[in-house]
Amino acid sequence: MNGRIIKINRIPVSVIVIIVTCILIYLYSSREKTPAYSIFTNQNNVNVRKLLIGAIHAAQRGGLEIVEVAQSQDLKERSKGKTDEGANDPYTIADSRSHCVMKQGLLRIFPRITIISEEDKETCTETSTFDLDPTVLHETAEVTDELVSVHDITVWIDPLDATKEFTEKLYQYVTTMVCVAVKGNPIIGVIHNPFTGKTAWAWLDHSTSEYLETIRLSGSTTIEPTITVSRSHAGNAKDLIYAVFGEESNILVAAGAGYKVLQVVGNNATAYLHSTKIKKWDICAGDAILRTFGGKMTTLDNQLIDYGPNESPVNAHGLLATMVNHELSIDKIVAYRQGTNVKSKQR
């Protein structure tokens, strides 16, 4: 039987080496963009450095959605109802679009983490994603890989803080926020203003954004106490301020919990005081940033706030946020409130 002999040309070893090297380089360079469920990540642990990068991306991508809606001037505004203070609680398509891209984007990369968003009742009809790009961290950021059990992590998202002011085009107050809590303690806070493009972020005991450092250095100080309070949820905050901090106190009325915390961090305000209930997605990111710089946020009962997944999303006991002299101020507040309660019972 006659047959033809087929010759197979051998591939030079040098070519094989080059091909294998290229594949390894590609895998290494693209590892940041690999979803958390890939071969690079343990299923039971989360790389907190990557989660920080994801949190920054989420806040910035949500911000892009907000700006696009603002530019379209088609907010599709409706009301959620009335706040406890009787003010209108608006909702816009920007809230929904920001929520969807922030939450879906994070869940694609970190599918097993618990995420709580202000707009969880909304249905996302389109899948929104983003990839991890470590260049969102500045070159001097001191961050390294750190693994934490996925069961210990809770992520809080505020897709659009200060919606009322957004509808009024008071964009300086508008932020998107992401907070990472481990065992209920906030360790990462991201506060992003979509209209200035500035992002303040901090990872407790690790690093902070350059913008946040700029805020710290550029702030002003006043002789009299300056207390920032909510523009639409003030409650009895003003009476409390004058009674505790003195009649000479300055009151800085502002919107957005993220904005007000940054006023405290930047020394433009002595304290941020809120006398009514407030949602945890409003304050978690600011709490993490305060802690990074040695500041403190507590309820008006002087209790630290628990951001665990099994706790109520509502902090019903008000809050005080300060950079210095927290215990002195909170002691005066507790004493004042106790005295007020005693007088009320005696009537």
Short mmCIF file of C-alpha atoms in Angstrom, two decimals:
data_model
loop_
_atom_site.label_atom_id
_atom_site.label_comp_id
_atom_site.label_asym_id
_atom_site.label_seq_id
_atom_site.Cartn_x
_atom_site.Cartn_y
_atom_site.Cartn_z
CA MET A 1 0.00 0.00 0.00
CA ASN A 2 1.46 3.26 -1.08
CA GLY A 3 1.00 6.33 1.08
CA ARG A 4 2.18 9.82 1.21
CA ILE A 5 4.42 10.98 3.96
CA ILE A 6 3.21 14.25 5.48
CA LYS A 7 5.97 16.35 6.94
CA ILE A 8 5.15 18.45 9.96
CA ASN A 9 7.31 21.51 10.40
CA ARG A 10 8.48 21.97 13.93
CA ILE A 11 7.79 25.30 15.61
CA PRO A 12 11.05 26.76 16.89
CA VAL A 13 11.35 26.74 20.67
CA SER A 14 12.02 30.48 20.65
CA VAL A 15 8.63 31.14 19.02
CA ILE A 16 6.84 29.04 21.65
CA VAL A 17 8.61 30.91 24.41
CA ILE A 18 7.53 34.24 22.92
CA ILE A 19 3.89 33.12 22.59
CA VAL A 20 3.75 31.83 26.17
CA THR A 21 5.40 35.02 27.46
CA CYS A 22 2.85 37.20 25.64
CA ILE A 23 -0.03 35.20 27.11
CA LEU A 24 1.35 35.56 30.64
CA ILE A 25 1.91 39.30 30.20
CA TYR A 26 -1.66 39.74 28.96
CA LEU A 27 -3.10 37.82 31.91
CA TYR A 28 -1.00 39.79 34.38
CA SER A 29 -1.82 43.20 32.90
CA SER A 30 -5.55 42.50 32.73
CA ARG A 31 -5.92 40.98 36.17
CA GLU A 32 -7.54 44.17 37.58
CA LYS A 33 -10.35 43.84 35.04
CA THR A 34 -11.07 40.24 35.95
CA PRO A 35 -14.32 39.66 37.83
CA ALA A 36 -13.99 38.57 41.45
CA TYR A 37 -15.27 35.10 40.69
CA SER A 38 -12.28 34.39 38.38
CA ILE A 39 -9.24 32.23 39.11
CA PHE A 40 -7.49 35.21 40.72
CA THR A 41 -9.81 35.51 43.73
CA ASN A 42 -10.76 33.17 46.54
CA GLN A 43 -14.53 32.66 46.55
CA ASN A 44 -14.77 33.27 50.30
CA ASN A 45 -12.62 36.41 50.47
CA VAL A 46 -12.74 39.85 48.93
CA ASN A 47 -9.66 41.84 48.00
CA VAL A 48 -10.34 45.16 49.74
CA ARG A 49 -7.90 47.05 47.53
CA LYS A 50 -9.91 46.00 44.49
CA LEU A 51 -13.14 46.81 46.33
CA LEU A 52 -11.81 50.33 46.96
CA ILE A 53 -11.11 50.71 43.25
CA GLY A 54 -14.58 49.40 42.48
CA ALA A 55 -16.19 51.78 44.96
CA ILE A 56 -14.45 54.76 43.34
CA HIS A 57 -15.48 53.61 39.87
CA ALA A 58 -19.07 53.08 41.02
CA ALA A 59 -19.35 56.59 42.48
CA GLN A 60 -17.84 58.16 39.37
CA ARG A 61 -19.95 56.15 36.91
CA GLY A 62 -23.09 56.96 38.86
CA GLY A 63 -22.07 60.59 38.66
CA LEU A 64 -21.85 60.43 34.87
CA GLU A 65 -25.45 59.20 34.74
CA ILE A 66 -26.54 62.13 36.91
CA VAL A 67 -24.78 64.68 34.73
CA GLU A 68 -26.32 63.21 31.57
CA VAL A 69 -29.80 63.50 33.05
CA ALA A 70 -29.11 67.06 34.16
CA GLN A 71 -27.95 67.99 30.67
CA SER A 72 -31.06 66.43 29.11
CA GLN A 73 -33.26 68.54 31.44
CA ASP A 74 -35.72 65.62 31.47
CA LEU A 75 -35.60 64.62 35.14
CA LYS A 76 -38.88 62.66 35.14
CA GLU A 77 -39.37 63.97 38.65
CA ARG A 78 -41.94 62.46 40.98
CA SER A 79 -42.50 62.52 44.72
CA LYS A 80 -41.79 59.73 47.17
CA GLY A 81 -44.03 61.53 49.66
CA LYS A 82 -43.29 63.85 52.55
CA THR A 83 -40.41 63.77 54.98
CA ASP A 84 -41.01 63.80 58.74
CA GLU A 85 -40.48 67.56 58.58
CA GLY A 86 -43.20 67.91 55.94
CA ALA A 87 -40.88 68.63 53.02
CA ASN A 88 -41.31 67.03 49.60
CA ASP A 89 -39.08 63.99 49.03
CA PRO A 90 -38.40 63.99 45.28
CA TYR A 91 -37.18 61.20 43.02
CA THR A 92 -35.77 61.51 39.50
CA ILE A 93 -34.61 59.26 36.70
CA ALA A 94 -31.08 60.27 37.69
CA ASP A 95 -31.54 58.47 41.04
CA SER A 96 -32.54 55.31 39.17
CA ARG A 97 -29.84 55.40 36.52
CA SER A 98 -27.11 56.09 39.06
CA HIS A 99 -28.37 53.30 41.32
CA CYS A 100 -28.41 50.75 38.52
CA VAL A 101 -24.91 51.42 37.23
CA MET A 102 -23.42 51.61 40.73
CA LYS A 103 -25.01 48.48 42.17
CA GLN A 104 -24.97 46.31 39.06
CA GLY A 105 -21.41 47.29 38.26
CA LEU A 106 -20.18 46.30 41.72
CA LEU A 107 -22.20 43.07 41.80
CA ARG A 108 -20.76 41.93 38.46
CA ILE A 109 -17.25 42.17 39.87
CA PHE A 110 -18.06 41.17 43.46
CA PRO A 111 -21.16 38.98 43.11
CA ARG A 112 -21.24 37.68 46.68
CA ILE A 113 -21.01 40.91 48.66
CA THR A 114 -24.02 42.42 50.39
CA ILE A 115 -24.99 45.78 48.88
CA ILE A 116 -27.65 48.08 50.31
CA SER A 117 -28.73 51.01 48.13
CA GLU A 118 -31.19 53.82 48.78
CA GLU A 119 -33.03 52.87 45.60
CA ASP A 120 -33.20 49.10 46.02
CA LYS A 121 -36.94 49.19 45.31
CA GLU A 122 -36.24 50.30 41.75
CA THR A 123 -35.98 47.75 38.93
CA CYS A 124 -32.99 47.95 36.61
CA THR A 125 -34.04 47.00 33.09
CA GLU A 126 -30.60 47.32 31.52
CA THR A 127 -27.35 45.80 32.68
CA SER A 128 -24.77 48.45 33.50
CA THR A 129 -21.13 47.52 34.06
CA PHE A 130 -17.65 48.88 34.47
CA ASP A 131 -14.19 47.35 34.85
CA LEU A 132 -11.58 47.85 37.52
CA ASP A 133 -8.90 50.33 36.51
CA PRO A 134 -6.27 50.93 39.21
CA THR A 135 -5.36 54.32 37.73
CA VAL A 136 -8.24 55.84 39.75
CA LEU A 137 -5.79 55.62 42.65
CA HIS A 138 -3.12 58.31 42.63
CA GLU A 139 0.49 57.18 42.28
CA THR A 140 1.37 57.86 45.91
CA ALA A 141 -1.61 55.97 47.33
CA GLU A 142 -0.33 53.45 49.88
CA VAL A 143 -2.65 50.53 49.21
CA THR A 144 -1.81 46.83 49.09
CA ASP A 145 -3.83 43.68 48.69
CA GLU A 146 -5.82 42.77 51.79
CA LEU A 147 -8.34 39.93 51.98
CA VAL A 148 -11.49 40.08 54.10
CA SER A 149 -14.22 37.45 54.41
CA VAL A 150 -17.10 38.21 52.07
CA HIS A 151 -19.50 37.51 54.95
CA ASP A 152 -18.08 40.43 56.95
CA ILE A 153 -18.59 43.06 54.24
CA THR A 154 -21.55 45.36 53.73
CA VAL A 155 -21.53 48.03 51.01
CA TRP A 156 -23.82 51.05 51.34
CA ILE A 157 -24.70 53.08 48.24
CA ASP A 158 -26.32 56.50 47.97
CA PRO A 159 -26.82 56.94 44.22
CA LEU A 160 -27.79 60.62 44.50
CA ASP A 161 -27.44 62.53 47.73
CA ALA A 162 -29.38 65.84 47.80
CA THR A 163 -31.99 64.98 45.15
CA LYS A 164 -34.09 68.02 46.09
CA GLU A 165 -31.15 70.31 45.43
CA PHE A 166 -30.42 68.44 42.20
CA THR A 167 -33.89 69.38 40.95
CA GLU A 168 -33.16 73.00 41.94
CA LYS A 169 -29.77 72.95 40.14
CA LEU A 170 -27.88 73.50 43.39
CA TYR A 171 -25.23 71.11 42.14
CA GLN A 172 -22.57 71.97 44.73
CA TYR A 173 -24.47 69.81 47.24
CA VAL A 174 -24.99 66.79 44.98
CA THR A 175 -22.86 63.68 45.53
CA THR A 176 -22.75 59.97 44.89
CA MET A 177 -21.47 57.90 47.80
CA VAL A 178 -20.17 54.41 48.46
CA CYS A 179 -19.18 53.01 51.84
CA VAL A 180 -17.59 49.68 52.74
CA ALA A 181 -18.21 48.39 56.25
CA VAL A 182 -16.48 45.37 57.79
CA LYS A 183 -18.36 43.78 60.69
CA GLY A 184 -20.46 46.94 60.87
CA ASN A 185 -17.49 49.33 61.05
CA PRO A 186 -17.01 51.75 58.11
CA ILE A 187 -13.50 51.41 56.65
CA ILE A 188 -13.87 52.89 53.14
CA GLY A 189 -15.74 56.04 52.22
CA VAL A 190 -16.15 57.56 48.75
CA ILE A 191 -17.89 60.91 48.20
CA HIS A 192 -17.98 62.12 44.58
CA ASN A 193 -19.39 65.36 43.19
CA PRO A 194 -20.47 64.69 39.59
CA PHE A 195 -20.49 68.36 38.58
CA THR A 196 -16.99 69.23 39.77
CA GLY A 197 -15.55 65.79 39.04
CA LYS A 198 -13.88 65.78 42.46
CA THR A 199 -13.70 62.51 44.41
CA ALA A 200 -12.93 62.32 48.12
CA TRP A 201 -12.07 58.82 49.26
CA ALA A 202 -10.41 57.26 52.28
CA TRP A 203 -9.44 53.77 53.37
CA LEU A 204 -9.06 53.67 57.14
CA ASP A 205 -5.44 53.12 58.26
CA HIS A 206 -4.28 52.98 54.64
CA SER A 207 -4.60 55.97 52.33
CA THR A 208 -6.74 58.88 51.14
CA SER A 209 -7.36 60.71 47.88
CA GLU A 210 -5.23 63.69 46.98
CA TYR A 211 -8.40 65.80 46.74
CA LEU A 212 -9.28 64.94 50.32
CA GLU A 213 -5.83 66.05 51.44
CA THR A 214 -6.41 69.32 49.58
CA ILE A 215 -9.69 69.83 51.45
CA ARG A 216 -7.89 69.35 54.74
CA LEU A 217 -5.23 71.92 53.92
CA SER A 218 -7.45 74.57 52.33
CA GLY A 219 -10.14 74.79 55.01
CA SER A 220 -10.71 77.88 57.13
CA THR A 221 -11.23 78.17 60.87
CA THR A 222 -13.36 80.55 62.93
CA ILE A 223 -13.20 81.65 66.55
CA GLU A 224 -16.90 80.99 67.17
CA PRO A 225 -18.26 77.47 66.66
CA THR A 226 -19.70 76.87 63.19
CA ILE A 227 -22.25 74.08 63.07
CA THR A 228 -23.59 72.79 59.77
CA VAL A 229 -27.18 71.56 59.66
CA SER A 230 -29.57 70.19 57.07
CA ARG A 231 -31.25 72.59 54.68
CA SER A 232 -34.49 70.57 54.61
CA HIS A 233 -34.30 68.32 57.71
CA ALA A 234 -33.20 70.76 60.37
CA GLY A 235 -35.70 69.71 63.05
CA ASN A 236 -34.80 71.39 66.35
CA ALA A 237 -31.11 71.53 65.47
CA LYS A 238 -30.87 75.32 65.75
CA ASP A 239 -32.29 75.41 69.28
CA LEU A 240 -29.93 72.61 70.27
CA ILE A 241 -26.93 74.42 68.79
CA TYR A 242 -27.58 77.69 70.62
CA ALA A 243 -28.18 75.86 73.90
CA VAL A 244 -25.08 73.67 73.65
CA PHE A 245 -22.55 75.67 71.66
CA GLY A 246 -23.65 79.17 72.66
CA GLU A 247 -25.63 82.04 71.20
CA GLU A 248 -22.58 83.23 69.26
CA SER A 249 -22.48 80.04 67.22
CA ASN A 250 -22.60 80.32 63.44
CA ILE A 251 -25.04 78.04 61.65
CA LEU A 252 -24.06 76.78 58.21
CA VAL A 253 -27.21 75.57 56.45
CA ALA A 254 -26.38 73.11 53.68
CA ALA A 255 -27.75 70.10 51.84
CA GLY A 256 -26.40 66.61 51.43
CA ALA A 257 -24.87 64.62 54.26
CA GLY A 258 -21.74 63.99 52.19
CA TYR A 259 -21.26 67.69 51.55
CA LYS A 260 -21.71 68.56 55.24
CA VAL A 261 -19.22 65.96 56.43
CA LEU A 262 -16.62 67.36 54.04
CA GLN A 263 -17.19 70.80 55.57
CA VAL A 264 -16.21 69.33 58.93
CA VAL A 265 -13.22 67.46 57.50
CA GLY A 266 -12.05 70.67 55.83
CA ASN A 267 -12.44 72.74 59.03
CA ASN A 268 -15.13 74.94 57.46
CA ALA A 269 -17.48 73.68 60.17
CA THR A 270 -16.81 72.76 63.79
CA ALA A 271 -19.45 70.04 63.72
CA TYR A 272 -22.27 68.55 61.69
CA LEU A 273 -25.39 68.12 63.78
CA HIS A 274 -28.56 66.31 62.73
CA SER A 275 -31.38 66.05 65.25
CA THR A 276 -33.83 63.79 63.38
CA LYS A 277 -33.56 60.33 61.88
CA ILE A 278 -31.28 59.79 58.91
CA LYS A 279 -30.57 56.84 56.61
CA LYS A 280 -27.25 55.02 56.88
CA TRP A 281 -26.45 55.26 53.17
CA ASP A 282 -26.38 59.03 53.74
CA ILE A 283 -23.73 58.93 56.46
CA CYS A 284 -21.64 55.76 56.19
CA ALA A 285 -19.11 57.14 53.67
CA GLY A 286 -18.65 60.32 55.68
CA ASP A 287 -18.24 58.30 58.86
CA ALA A 288 -15.40 56.29 57.28
CA ILE A 289 -13.65 59.46 56.09
CA LEU A 290 -13.98 61.11 59.51
CA ARG A 291 -12.47 58.08 61.23
CA THR A 292 -9.54 58.10 58.82
CA PHE A 293 -8.55 61.57 60.05
CA GLY A 294 -9.22 60.86 63.72
CA GLY A 295 -12.69 62.41 63.71
CA LYS A 296 -15.83 60.85 65.12
CA MET A 297 -19.50 60.41 64.30
CA THR A 298 -22.01 59.17 66.87
CA THR A 299 -25.70 59.33 67.54
CA LEU A 300 -26.87 62.11 69.86
CA ASP A 301 -26.95 59.36 72.51
CA ASN A 302 -23.18 59.02 72.00
CA GLN A 303 -23.39 55.60 70.37
CA LEU A 304 -21.29 54.52 67.40
CA ILE A 305 -23.42 53.65 64.38
CA ASP A 306 -23.51 50.01 63.25
CA TYR A 307 -23.50 49.54 59.46
CA GLY A 308 -23.93 45.77 59.50
CA PRO A 309 -26.38 44.06 57.11
CA ASN A 310 -28.77 42.95 59.83
CA GLU A 311 -29.22 46.40 61.36
CA SER A 312 -31.97 48.84 60.45
CA PRO A 313 -30.99 51.14 57.56
CA VAL A 314 -32.39 54.02 59.61
CA ASN A 315 -30.40 55.78 62.29
CA ALA A 316 -33.24 57.12 64.41
CA HIS A 317 -31.17 58.93 67.03
CA GLY A 318 -29.66 61.88 65.16
CA LEU A 319 -25.93 62.41 64.83
CA LEU A 320 -22.98 64.59 65.72
CA ALA A 321 -19.88 64.56 63.53
CA THR A 322 -16.71 66.33 64.63
CA MET A 323 -12.97 66.35 64.09
CA VAL A 324 -12.06 67.43 67.64
CA ASN A 325 -13.60 67.70 71.13
CA HIS A 326 -16.32 65.22 70.32
CA GLU A 327 -16.82 63.95 73.87
CA LEU A 328 -17.06 67.47 75.28
CA SER A 329 -19.73 68.46 72.76
CA ILE A 330 -21.72 65.24 72.99
CA ASP A 331 -21.76 65.40 76.80
CA LYS A 332 -23.36 68.84 76.60
CA ILE A 333 -25.90 67.58 74.08
CA VAL A 334 -26.82 64.56 76.20
CA ALA A 335 -27.22 66.75 79.30
CA TYR A 336 -29.35 69.29 77.42
CA ARG A 337 -31.63 66.62 75.95
CA GLN A 338 -32.05 64.92 79.32
CA GLY A 339 -32.96 68.25 80.91
CA THR A 340 -35.44 68.97 78.13
CA ASN A 341 -37.05 65.55 78.59
CA VAL A 342 -37.37 66.11 82.35
CA LYS A 343 -39.07 69.47 81.79
CA SER A 344 -41.45 67.91 79.28
CA LYS A 345 -42.48 65.21 81.75
CA GLN A 346 -43.05 67.76 84.51
CA ARG A 347 -45.55 69.72 82.43
#
